[in-house]
Coordinates of C-alpha atoms in Angstrom, one line a residue:
M1 CA -13.2 -8.8 22.4
K2 CA -12.2 -5.2 21.8
G3 CA -15.2 -4.3 19.7
K4 CA -18.7 -4.2 21.3
Q5 CA -21.5 -6.5 20.1
P6 CA -22.0 -8.3 16.8
G7 CA -23.6 -6.0 14.3
T8 CA -21.6 -3.0 15.5
P9 CA -20.0 -0.8 12.7
G10 CA -17.2 -2.4 10.8
K11 CA -14.6 -1.5 8.2
Q12 CA -16.4 1.6 6.8
A13 CA -16.8 3.2 10.2
A14 CA -13.2 2.3 11.0
E15 CA -12.0 3.9 7.7
A16 CA -13.8 7.2 8.5
I17 CA -12.5 7.4 12.0
A18 CA -8.9 6.3 11.0
A19 CA -8.8 8.9 8.1
R20 CA -9.9 11.7 10.4
V21 CA -7.3 10.9 13.1
A22 CA -4.6 10.5 10.4
E23 CA -5.4 13.9 9.0
E24 CA -5.2 15.4 12.5
Q25 CA -1.7 14.0 12.7
A26 CA -0.6 15.1 9.2
L27 CA -0.6 11.4 8.1
E28 CA -2.2 9.7 5.2
L29 CA -4.4 6.7 5.7
I30 CA -3.4 4.3 2.9
E31 CA -5.5 1.2 3.6
V32 CA -7.8 -0.3 6.2
T33 CA -8.3 -4.1 6.4
L34 CA -10.5 -6.1 8.7
K35 CA -9.4 -9.8 8.6
K36 CA -10.7 -12.8 10.4
E37 CA -7.7 -14.7 11.7
P38 CA -7.4 -17.7 14.0
Q39 CA -6.8 -15.5 17.1
G40 CA -9.8 -13.2 16.2
L41 CA -10.8 -10.2 14.1
T42 CA -7.8 -8.0 13.2
L43 CA -8.2 -4.4 12.2
C44 CA -5.1 -3.2 10.3
L45 CA -4.5 0.5 9.6
Y46 CA -1.7 1.4 7.1
I47 CA -0.4 5.0 7.4
D48 CA 2.2 7.0 5.5
K49 CA 3.7 10.5 5.2
P50 CA 6.0 11.9 2.5
E51 CA 9.3 11.3 4.5
G52 CA 8.2 7.9 5.6
V53 CA 6.6 6.6 8.7
T54 CA 8.6 5.8 11.9
L55 CA 7.8 3.5 14.7
D56 CA 7.1 6.6 16.9
D57 CA 4.5 7.7 14.2
C58 CA 2.8 4.3 14.4
E59 CA 2.7 4.4 18.2
R60 CA 1.4 7.9 18.4
Y61 CA -1.3 7.2 15.8
H62 CA -2.3 3.9 17.6
R63 CA -2.7 5.7 20.9
A64 CA -4.8 8.4 19.3
V65 CA -7.0 6.2 17.1
Q66 CA -7.7 3.3 19.5
P67 CA -10.1 5.2 21.8
E68 CA -12.0 6.5 18.8
L69 CA -12.6 3.0 17.5
D70 CA -14.7 1.9 20.5
A71 CA -17.9 1.4 18.4
V72 CA -16.0 -0.8 15.9
E73 CA -16.0 -4.6 16.3
Y74 CA -12.4 -6.0 16.3
D75 CA -10.2 -8.1 18.6
F76 CA -6.7 -6.8 17.6
L77 CA -5.5 -3.4 16.2
E78 CA -2.4 -3.1 14.1
V79 CA -0.9 0.1 12.8
S80 CA 1.8 -0.1 10.2
S81 CA 3.6 1.5 7.4
P82 CA 2.5 0.2 4.0
G83 CA 6.1 -0.9 3.2
A84 CA 8.5 0.3 0.6
D85 CA 7.7 -2.6 -1.8
R86 CA 3.9 -2.4 -1.6
P87 CA 2.1 -2.7 -4.9
I88 CA 1.6 0.4 -7.0
Q89 CA -2.1 0.8 -7.5
T90 CA -3.2 4.4 -7.3
E91 CA -2.3 7.7 -9.0
R92 CA -0.6 8.7 -5.7
D93 CA 1.5 5.5 -5.8
F94 CA 2.4 6.2 -9.4
E95 CA 3.5 9.8 -8.6
K96 CA 5.7 8.5 -5.8
N97 CA 7.2 5.9 -8.1
R98 CA 7.5 7.8 -11.4
E99 CA 10.8 6.9 -13.1
A100 CA 11.5 4.2 -10.4
R101 CA 12.6 0.7 -11.2
V102 CA 9.5 -1.6 -11.0
E103 CA 8.4 -5.1 -11.6
V104 CA 5.3 -5.8 -13.7
R105 CA 3.7 -9.3 -13.4
L106 CA 1.1 -10.3 -16.0
Y107 CA -1.8 -12.7 -15.9
A108 CA -0.7 -14.3 -19.2
P109 CA 2.7 -14.3 -21.0
V110 CA 3.6 -11.5 -23.4
D111 CA 6.6 -12.2 -25.6
G112 CA 7.1 -15.4 -23.7
T113 CA 7.2 -14.0 -20.2
K114 CA 4.8 -12.9 -17.5
R115 CA 7.4 -10.7 -15.7
F116 CA 9.0 -7.4 -16.9
E117 CA 11.3 -5.0 -15.2
G118 CA 11.9 -1.4 -16.1
L119 CA 11.4 2.3 -15.2
L120 CA 7.8 3.3 -14.6
I121 CA 7.0 5.9 -17.2
H122 CA 3.2 6.2 -17.3
M123 CA 0.2 4.7 -15.5
D124 CA -3.5 5.4 -16.0
D125 CA -6.7 3.5 -16.0
A126 CA -5.9 2.2 -19.5
G127 CA -2.3 1.0 -19.2
I128 CA 1.1 1.0 -17.7
T129 CA 4.2 2.0 -19.6
L130 CA 7.8 0.8 -18.7
R131 CA 11.1 1.9 -20.2
L132 CA 12.8 -1.5 -20.5
P133 CA 16.6 -2.0 -19.9
D134 CA 17.2 -1.9 -23.6
G135 CA 15.7 1.6 -23.8
N136 CA 12.5 0.6 -25.6
E137 CA 9.1 1.4 -24.0
K138 CA 6.4 -1.2 -23.6
T139 CA 2.8 -0.6 -22.6
F140 CA 0.6 -3.1 -20.9
S141 CA -3.2 -3.0 -20.7
R142 CA -4.3 -2.6 -17.1
K143 CA -6.6 -5.7 -17.6
T144 CA -3.5 -7.8 -18.3
V145 CA -1.5 -6.6 -15.3
A146 CA -1.6 -8.7 -12.1
L147 CA 0.9 -6.6 -10.1
V148 CA 3.2 -3.6 -10.3
K149 CA 5.6 -3.1 -7.4
P150 CA 8.9 -1.2 -6.8
I151 CA 12.1 -3.0 -6.9
I152 CA 14.1 -2.2 -3.8
L153 CA 17.8 -2.0 -4.3
F154 CA 20.3 -1.8 -1.5
E155 CA 23.4 0.4 -2.0
E156 CA 25.8 -2.5 -2.7
E157 CA 23.4 -3.9 -5.3
E158 CA 23.0 -0.6 -7.3
Q159 CA 24.7 -0.6 -10.6

């Protein structure tokens, strides 16, 4: 087991260490998860930077952060990019995806459907506004939204 003894610091300690090391490397720590999996406890660190994260960035960060995490209990350490299609949840995510084509999934149907596509126009704690393909804007209460994520188009798919 990589981590020390039961009762050693967990996710919060890992977040603090991971954020500090990310800042030292001009990276942004997006998310930290600590998951119990069949092979053991996996600590996942998701990093990003404005121009996107490379495999070299992940490797360099992994080498820098792993020795710092000695006091944290885990079996496996993963460092990864959050992915281009990760859900849009924060103000930072919204700013990166303003005017981007997104998919909104709802908990319950509105106008007979639980899925909408359009350009992301506005997002705050109260609601999310899309410009639909027909040019109209539609606002959804945040309480009704299950998921907002970018739609990734490959060049040959673009219209």
